[in-house]
């Protein structure tokens, strides 16, 4: 399926620094976080501007051109509840390093994000849920098929839908973890791509535990065929695990310095 | 149903590396298809053919080689004669005399030789050492300095001596660096990483992933090259997107098929024909496996391989 795609999650308006930077259109803090993530090995950067109801279009255009201008057209995932803002971002997006990712559709209220991706030749993250957490993998698969069909009908390539199995928090849903992994295997067996907010599994755990749990999760998920994740690339243990798994899976060629590149 | 020809084109490509200066400079690499797969996409820079001369001369070689240089008084004359062959894209000077276990020529003498050769030709120059890691490292450093502005390739740095060669040839003196590994795919990648981590731009590095004469463990040579190109193009592995240059003649003219005289082996026929056969066969095979340039010794081999490339590209 190719080398694992790391989507860096750290440009997110939930962070006070980033929110302030977005409010004042101050590029410095955003560029700093972008640089840290790219240095750490991110391929894509997620750009989450929040709901951005009033100035979303302007803000997204500014952020896309700022990031791509500073980092050789780095490929981006455009992440907001404001669909117009995503379209505006794509209108100024340079595709030379990869298609834009629309983040994200689901099988419920956000199904039209698939239409948006299809109309703009973008990749779309497709959450396999409708309202809340699906009861089981049959339900997840039904949503997947619904979204896949919609995308294909609109002319999308199947590999441009990146299905999100919905990673669940261990503290509270420990008994569901193997289901999630099994679902990743089901996605992979159909030859489809997958991604998701992997570190959700360790939500609420102590800071020193989270990288360990996230690394274990990503290794097991990659074994099941996960092709991408939206994660914090500055988590060294996690990145080392991903790079090592790519070696074991023969997706990258081993060299003694593989962790440094 | 009409036949639809599948096209295997990659979104990655091999870096281009320029050797030499002026009208006769050459460009290696640049392709985004598998070796010689012109039916999948254009190969802008056809593989190049180099000719090798030794600073010890070729008086002891087969008549086709020794005779070709018979009227040459100096190594510079030999270089001129070698470069005058139209099909030759570049000249490789092998400084066999430097070997501490042989003639142990001084650095001054070797630098003077390299300078004389560089002045005698207008085609790009590749400098090969004496296969002694320590001596070669110092030798390459001094020659890289002396030939500044000529854009020559120091062939090659190995795991044991890459630091000095990369720092001098690659960084200080603006020459090209060869990265040599002995048929070891992981080491090939590692050496490229180490050299580029020192600050040498990948577009100034040419790989030598190792070689053997056909029939002498050659399948490992081929599978290594196959794997390099698969990772470079298929996995977009930037650390392997470097053109490959393979010294062929220095291997093939040392194996028994090329060395045994007709007197000793009457059933094998002409020694010279055998030697050319070994050289051409090996060159054709490494070109098909991914070499962007080969270094040959016999003028007839040069003609045959250049014709082969011309017909295919």
XYZ file of C-alpha atoms in Angstrom:
574
model
C 0.000 0.000 0.000
C 3.028 2.271 0.246
C 4.789 4.147 2.977
C 2.674 5.196 5.963
C 1.370 8.750 5.594
C 1.738 10.860 8.723
C -0.640 13.825 8.881
C 0.621 16.279 11.503
C -2.195 17.427 13.781
C -0.561 20.332 15.596
C -1.926 23.285 13.636
C -5.249 23.270 15.431
C -7.247 26.222 16.628
C -7.879 24.444 19.919
C -4.335 25.464 20.886
C -4.429 28.999 22.352
C -1.236 30.000 20.512
C -2.600 28.899 17.149
C -6.038 30.377 17.785
C -4.472 33.725 18.597
C -2.281 33.495 15.482
C -5.337 32.735 13.333
C -7.320 35.580 14.882
C -4.598 38.086 14.113
C -3.299 36.358 10.946
C 0.142 36.199 12.454
C 2.143 33.616 10.475
C 5.019 33.053 12.939
C 3.468 30.574 15.430
C 1.833 28.604 12.611
C 5.017 28.369 10.570
C 6.955 27.338 13.662
C 4.625 24.422 14.332
C 4.661 23.463 10.673
C 8.431 23.380 10.622
C 8.635 21.271 13.786
C 6.230 18.727 12.358
C 7.893 18.516 8.954
C 11.307 18.111 10.548
C 9.897 15.317 12.671
C 8.715 13.451 9.572
C 5.155 14.561 8.778
C 4.112 14.228 5.127
C 0.837 16.143 5.290
C -0.070 18.913 7.715
C -3.594 19.198 9.053
C -4.843 22.776 9.078
C -7.730 23.088 11.503
C -9.252 26.551 11.627
C -12.253 25.524 13.739
C -15.804 26.556 12.812
C -14.543 29.878 11.359
C -18.036 31.070 10.543
C -17.306 34.695 9.834
C -13.971 34.852 7.997
C -13.324 31.181 7.165
C -12.697 31.647 3.459
C -10.248 34.460 3.897
C -8.503 32.709 6.791
C -8.151 29.379 4.968
C -6.775 31.017 1.822
C -4.278 32.942 3.910
C -3.199 29.867 5.864
C -2.855 27.666 2.748
C -0.748 30.181 0.849
C 1.303 30.983 3.941
C 2.149 27.332 4.640
C 2.678 26.257 1.047
C 4.720 29.357 0.335
C 7.034 28.737 3.252
C 7.451 24.974 2.867
C 7.750 24.095 -0.833
C 4.032 23.472 -1.418
C 3.650 21.115 1.550
C 0.483 19.047 1.075
C -2.305 19.941 3.481
C -5.465 18.536 5.032
C -8.090 21.267 5.265
C -10.083 20.843 8.408
C -13.101 22.969 9.327
C -16.862 22.814 9.711
C -17.091 25.643 7.169
C -17.337 23.977 3.747
C -16.967 27.235 1.865
C -13.677 27.793 3.633
C -12.391 24.405 2.414
C -13.344 25.261 -1.157
C -11.668 28.628 -0.828
C -8.533 26.926 0.490
C -8.483 24.474 -2.421
C -8.857 27.352 -4.888
C -5.403 28.618 -3.922
C -3.864 25.193 -3.182
C -0.790 23.979 -5.142
C -0.996 20.230 -5.890
C 2.607 19.604 -6.913
C 3.364 17.684 -3.685
C -0.010 15.961 -3.303
C -3.758 16.476 -3.572
C -5.493 18.411 -0.806
C -7.304 16.356 1.828
C -10.811 17.345 2.879
C -11.145 16.602 6.601
C -13.710 15.199 7.058
C -16.919 13.570 5.879
C -19.122 11.097 7.720
C -22.200 9.124 6.760
C -24.464 11.603 8.574
C -24.621 15.383 8.561
C -21.242 15.714 6.896
C -21.834 13.403 3.928
C -21.668 16.373 1.547
C -17.971 16.736 2.278
C -17.587 13.822 -0.137
C -19.304 15.880 -2.826
C -16.995 18.740 -2.004
C -13.919 16.509 -2.382
C -15.254 14.960 -5.599
C -15.965 18.364 -7.141
C -12.486 19.577 -6.334
C -10.427 16.457 -7.129
C -9.402 16.133 -3.483
C -8.817 13.267 -1.101
C -11.537 12.909 1.536
C -11.290 11.535 5.053
C -14.482 9.531 5.554
C -15.483 8.742 9.139
C -17.300 5.430 9.338
C -20.020 6.730 11.640
C -23.320 8.562 11.408
C -24.284 9.852 14.837
C -22.076 8.779 17.698
C -20.042 5.609 17.943
C -21.166 2.728 15.686
C -22.386 -0.317 17.609
C -20.268 -2.820 15.692
C -18.266 -3.410 12.532
C -21.343 -4.303 10.496
C -22.609 -0.815 11.111
C -19.182 0.697 10.300
C -19.059 -1.300 7.067
C -22.531 -0.135 6.048
C -21.388 3.486 6.425
C -18.202 2.767 4.543
C -20.136 1.277 1.616
C -22.554 4.195 1.594
C -19.730 6.726 1.417
C -17.689 4.694 -1.062
C -20.684 4.407 -3.378
C -21.365 8.105 -3.152
C -17.775 8.973 -3.925
C -17.546 6.567 -6.859
C -20.829 7.799 -8.298
C -19.403 11.307 -8.225
C -16.340 10.110 -10.134
C -13.832 9.787 -7.292
C -11.050 7.199 -7.387
C -11.490 4.689 -4.540
C -7.973 5.427 -3.253
C -8.980 9.046 -2.666
C -11.389 8.071 0.102
C -9.416 7.536 3.293
C -11.706 5.715 5.701
C -11.503 6.536 9.371
C -12.432 3.565 11.587
C -12.950 5.951 14.517
C -10.319 5.232 17.140
C -11.929 4.873 20.552
C -10.653 5.854 23.957
C -9.259 2.918 25.933
C -10.280 4.431 29.228
C -13.977 3.729 28.807
C -14.066 1.538 25.722
C -11.290 -0.917 26.320
C -13.409 -3.831 25.119
C -13.918 -2.217 21.693
C -10.272 -1.818 20.698
C -9.931 -5.122 18.870
C -13.063 -4.294 16.881
C -11.425 -1.121 15.615
C -8.325 -3.071 14.579
C -10.446 -5.727 12.921
C -12.260 -3.011 10.986
C -8.959 -1.604 9.765
C -8.201 -5.057 8.434
C -11.557 -5.111 6.650
C -10.793 -1.740 5.011
C -7.371 -2.955 3.991
C -8.707 -6.204 2.554
C -10.838 -4.161 0.176
C -7.677 -2.433 -0.997
C -8.818 0.887 0.458
C -6.899 3.545 2.354
C -7.455 4.437 5.977
C -6.547 7.144 8.449
C -7.800 8.574 11.727
C -7.119 10.362 14.957
C -5.114 7.517 16.381
C -4.065 9.124 19.650
C -7.687 9.248 20.746
C -7.057 5.762 22.115
C -4.859 7.171 24.869
C -7.037 10.132 25.759
C -7.072 10.831 29.464
C -3.948 8.799 30.200
C -0.918 10.333 31.941
C 1.414 12.241 29.649
C 4.253 9.735 30.030
C 1.989 6.817 29.107
C 0.433 8.220 25.945
C 3.408 7.826 23.575
C 3.762 4.207 24.681
C 0.116 3.403 24.133
C -0.018 5.314 20.837
C 3.046 3.459 19.586
C 1.547 0.084 20.458
C -1.686 1.070 18.773
C -0.030 2.299 15.592
C 2.069 -0.874 15.316
C -0.982 -3.105 15.694
C -3.002 -0.913 13.333
C -0.259 -0.937 10.697
C -0.145 -4.704 10.983
C -3.850 -4.650 10.137
C -3.221 -2.391 7.143
C -3.702 1.177 8.397
C -2.208 3.433 5.698
C -2.153 6.805 7.470
C -2.879 8.539 10.768
C -3.496 12.062 11.988
C -1.022 12.288 14.842
C 1.531 14.439 16.598
C 4.751 13.789 14.643
C 6.763 15.447 17.399
C 6.093 12.331 19.484
C 9.481 10.723 18.902
C 8.557 7.273 20.167
C 5.537 7.184 17.890
C 7.527 8.260 14.832
C 10.254 5.737 15.563
C 7.600 3.047 15.747
C 6.005 4.103 12.460
C 9.371 4.170 10.673
C 10.281 0.767 12.100
C 6.943 -0.705 11.053
C 7.449 0.665 7.527
C 10.752 -1.207 7.459
C 9.215 -4.469 8.684
C 6.435 -4.103 6.126
C 9.065 -3.534 3.404
C 7.578 -0.167 2.517
C 10.955 1.527 2.943
C 14.389 0.093 2.421
C 16.425 -0.401 5.586
C 19.605 1.596 6.220
C 21.304 2.054 9.589
C 20.243 5.717 9.618
C 16.587 4.993 8.831
C 15.340 6.819 11.934
C 17.087 10.008 10.839
C 15.483 10.260 7.416
C -11.233 -6.412 -27.120
C -8.407 -4.130 -28.222
C -5.119 -4.527 -26.404
C -4.326 -1.645 -24.088
C -0.659 -1.400 -23.330
C -0.132 -0.804 -19.622
C 2.241 2.030 -18.843
C 4.501 1.885 -15.822
C 5.458 5.445 -15.102
C 6.506 6.731 -11.733
C 5.975 10.016 -9.925
C 9.581 9.858 -8.834
C 12.706 10.185 -10.909
C 16.442 9.631 -10.722
C 18.459 12.797 -10.047
C 20.522 14.235 -12.824
C 24.250 14.590 -12.237
C 26.461 16.580 -14.591
C 30.060 15.614 -15.239
C 32.645 17.719 -16.989
C 32.373 21.238 -18.362
C 31.821 22.888 -21.718
C 30.423 21.330 -24.883
C 31.388 17.793 -23.974
C 29.864 17.681 -20.494
C 27.455 14.805 -19.888
C 24.303 14.355 -17.827
C 23.595 11.088 -16.009
C 20.134 10.032 -14.834
C 16.873 11.960 -14.957
C 14.632 9.048 -15.969
C 11.301 8.196 -14.338
C 10.978 4.745 -15.888
C 12.769 1.462 -15.297
C 16.115 0.920 -17.048
C 15.809 1.103 -20.849
C 11.979 1.122 -20.611
C 11.575 3.759 -23.305
C 8.166 2.281 -24.116
C 6.950 3.584 -20.725
C 8.391 7.058 -21.079
C 11.189 8.979 -22.722
C 14.702 8.535 -21.357
C 16.213 11.924 -21.977
C 19.744 11.039 -20.962
C 20.801 7.751 -22.521
C 23.278 5.668 -20.490
C 26.862 6.813 -21.030
C 29.944 4.860 -22.020
C 33.315 5.603 -20.488
C 36.722 4.201 -21.354
C 39.273 3.308 -18.731
C 43.018 3.924 -18.890
C 45.529 2.884 -16.273
C 48.504 5.030 -15.354
C 50.589 1.842 -15.490
C 49.789 1.564 -19.173
C 48.292 -1.390 -21.028
C 51.399 -2.976 -22.568
C 50.498 -6.336 -21.001
C 46.915 -6.362 -22.290
C 45.417 -8.156 -25.298
C 46.577 -6.813 -28.685
C 43.377 -4.861 -29.311
C 44.035 -2.796 -26.198
C 47.850 -2.640 -26.100
C 47.996 -2.057 -29.855
C 45.463 0.740 -29.695
C 47.756 2.688 -27.370
C 51.057 1.495 -28.936
C 51.955 4.914 -30.321
C 51.268 6.696 -27.015
C 54.360 7.851 -25.134
C 52.607 9.208 -22.060
C 49.428 8.668 -20.088
C 48.195 12.004 -21.444
C 48.658 10.622 -24.968
C 46.658 7.554 -23.973
C 43.893 9.755 -22.603
C 43.797 11.766 -25.809
C 43.651 8.617 -27.912
C 40.912 7.133 -25.720
C 38.847 10.326 -25.810
C 39.191 10.517 -29.594
C 36.867 7.536 -29.989
C 33.596 9.155 -30.941
C 31.420 6.761 -28.937
C 33.315 7.526 -25.744
C 31.396 9.894 -23.455
C 33.992 10.167 -20.707
C 37.436 8.929 -19.692
C 38.231 7.116 -16.459
C 41.801 7.421 -15.225
C 42.720 4.574 -12.889
C 45.684 5.425 -10.689
C 46.968 1.890 -10.220
C 50.466 3.215 -9.586
C 49.419 4.679 -6.239
C 48.972 1.255 -4.623
C 51.165 1.155 -1.475
C 51.655 -2.571 -2.067
C 52.793 -1.938 -5.619
C 54.610 1.043 -7.126
C 53.440 3.282 -4.295
C 53.652 6.376 -6.468
C 53.766 9.665 -4.569
C 50.809 12.019 -4.302
C 52.737 14.601 -6.315
C 53.230 12.187 -9.202
C 49.593 11.091 -9.172
C 48.328 14.680 -9.062
C 50.637 15.547 -11.968
C 49.293 12.578 -13.931
C 45.692 13.555 -13.246
C 46.408 17.138 -14.276
C 48.112 16.081 -17.491
C 45.184 13.835 -18.391
C 42.622 16.516 -17.569
C 44.457 18.983 -19.808
C 44.767 16.506 -22.655
C 41.040 15.849 -23.058
C 37.883 17.910 -23.323
C 35.558 15.048 -22.362
C 34.557 14.550 -18.705
C 37.035 12.819 -16.428
C 36.475 10.199 -13.762
C 39.288 9.467 -11.325
C 39.515 5.925 -9.963
C 41.966 5.092 -7.196
C 44.209 2.171 -6.383
C 41.707 0.333 -4.161
C 43.626 1.186 -0.990
C 41.061 3.061 1.123
C 43.518 5.191 3.036
C 45.671 6.195 0.105
C 42.646 6.792 -2.121
C 41.072 9.140 0.417
C 44.142 11.390 0.446
C 44.674 11.007 -3.257
C 41.128 12.046 -4.121
C 41.383 15.034 -1.811
C 44.556 16.301 -3.460
C 43.318 15.674 -6.998
C 39.939 17.258 -6.275
C 41.822 20.367 -5.191
C 44.186 20.352 -8.176
C 41.377 19.893 -10.724
C 39.004 22.543 -9.390
C 36.663 23.805 -12.066
C 36.885 20.604 -14.141
C 33.854 18.980 -12.486
C 35.447 15.536 -12.207
C 34.055 12.466 -10.440
C 36.069 10.920 -7.597
C 35.332 7.241 -7.957
C 34.742 6.290 -5.224
C 34.185 6.924 -1.554
C 33.455 3.872 0.566
C 32.122 3.355 4.074
C 35.700 3.345 5.391
C 36.831 6.613 3.811
C 33.799 8.628 2.716
C 34.205 11.434 5.260
C 37.377 12.945 3.890
C 36.386 12.457 0.256
C 32.900 13.920 0.718
C 34.270 16.897 2.658
C 36.983 17.696 0.119
C 35.674 16.639 -3.281
C 31.983 17.146 -2.519
C 32.076 20.266 -0.365
C 35.350 22.169 -0.539
C 36.344 21.684 -4.176
C 32.998 21.368 -5.965
C 33.668 18.019 -7.625
C 31.395 14.978 -7.885
C 31.573 12.116 -5.397
C 31.184 8.421 -6.102
C 29.519 6.344 -3.362
C 30.699 2.765 -3.546
C 29.203 -0.215 -1.761
C 30.022 -3.843 -2.419
C 26.730 -5.306 -3.605
C 24.913 -4.488 -0.362
C 21.583 -2.748 -0.827
C 21.312 -1.474 2.753
C 24.848 -0.150 2.744
C 24.242 1.520 -0.614
C 21.390 3.476 0.921
C 23.268 4.124 4.155
C 26.315 5.534 2.397
C 24.149 7.940 0.389
C 22.471 9.057 3.604
C 25.805 9.580 5.355
C 27.313 11.539 2.466
C 24.273 13.780 2.074
C 24.060 14.261 5.848
C 27.512 15.814 5.621
C 25.975 18.484 3.434
C 26.876 17.161 -0.013
C 23.976 17.789 -2.369
C 22.566 14.514 -3.750
C 22.891 15.950 -7.257
C 26.666 15.776 -6.785
C 26.760 12.067 -5.960
C 26.913 9.035 -8.269
C 26.508 5.515 -6.893
C 28.603 2.475 -7.591
C 26.485 -0.291 -6.110
C 29.142 -2.869 -6.807
C 29.974 -5.063 -9.717
C 31.148 -8.484 -10.805
C 31.844 -10.123 -14.118
C 28.869 -12.005 -15.546
C 28.900 -15.458 -14.024
C 30.762 -14.411 -10.884
C 27.991 -13.817 -8.358
C 26.476 -11.521 -10.917
C 22.875 -12.247 -9.887
C 23.537 -10.364 -6.635
C 24.726 -7.352 -8.613
C 21.560 -7.431 -10.681
C 19.174 -7.924 -7.781
C 20.846 -5.080 -5.881
C 20.385 -2.720 -8.800
C 16.811 -3.883 -9.330
C 16.037 -3.182 -5.687
C 17.702 0.244 -5.819
C 15.608 1.320 -8.789
C 12.433 -0.179 -7.312
C 12.910 1.814 -4.091
C 13.981 4.977 -5.907
C 11.061 5.010 -8.320
C 8.381 2.834 -6.710
C 8.820 4.005 -3.114
C 10.048 7.506 -3.975
C 13.083 6.908 -1.782
C 15.116 10.096 -2.245
C 18.230 8.531 -0.752
C 18.400 6.096 -3.678
C 17.443 8.431 -6.533
C 21.057 8.732 -7.621
C 22.438 7.616 -10.964
C 24.619 4.494 -10.987
C 27.995 4.148 -12.674
C 29.477 0.671 -12.992
C 33.124 -0.153 -13.652
C 32.907 -3.169 -15.945
C 36.249 -3.577 -17.708
C 38.298 -3.641 -14.525
C 36.277 -6.692 -13.429
C 35.843 -8.608 -16.622
C 39.451 -8.400 -17.824
C 40.559 -10.152 -14.640
C 38.498 -13.348 -14.854
C 39.782 -16.572 -16.357
C 37.609 -16.345 -19.488
C 39.465 -13.151 -20.397
C 42.903 -14.079 -19.048
C 43.487 -17.674 -20.160
C 45.518 -17.759 -23.370
C 44.426 -19.667 -26.432
C 47.490 -21.870 -26.019
C 46.321 -22.970 -22.574
C 42.686 -23.261 -23.577
C 42.571 -24.127 -27.286
C 38.925 -25.228 -27.038
C 37.902 -21.737 -25.894
C 39.153 -19.982 -29.004
C 40.517 -16.453 -29.262
C 41.360 -14.882 -25.909
C 40.639 -11.399 -27.157
C 37.223 -12.320 -28.499
C 36.375 -13.984 -25.175
C 37.473 -10.912 -23.256
C 35.390 -8.587 -25.390
C 32.477 -10.985 -25.034
C 32.728 -10.920 -21.246
C 32.991 -7.149 -21.188
C 30.087 -6.489 -23.559
C 27.840 -9.097 -21.945
C 28.444 -7.735 -18.462
C 27.940 -4.147 -19.596
C 24.681 -4.969 -21.373
C 23.410 -6.749 -18.282
C 24.187 -3.912 -15.859
C 22.649 -1.387 -18.256
C 19.481 -3.465 -18.316
C 19.531 -3.535 -14.509
C 19.945 0.170 -13.946
C 23.448 1.454 -14.626
C 23.400 4.976 -16.001
C 27.013 4.659 -17.110
C 29.527 1.860 -17.665
C 33.308 1.990 -17.788
C 34.918 -0.289 -20.377
C 38.460 -1.025 -21.500
C 38.510 -2.468 -25.028
C 37.748 -0.071 -27.913
C 35.663 -2.764 -29.614
C 33.571 -3.188 -26.470
C 33.015 0.564 -26.380
C 31.775 0.497 -29.972
C 29.482 -2.478 -29.365
C 27.927 -1.119 -26.148
C 27.494 2.392 -27.571
C 25.709 0.871 -30.575
C 23.497 -1.201 -28.293
C 22.473 1.903 -26.326
C 21.852 3.887 -29.492
C 19.598 1.169 -30.884
C 17.607 0.893 -27.660
C 17.142 4.536 -26.664
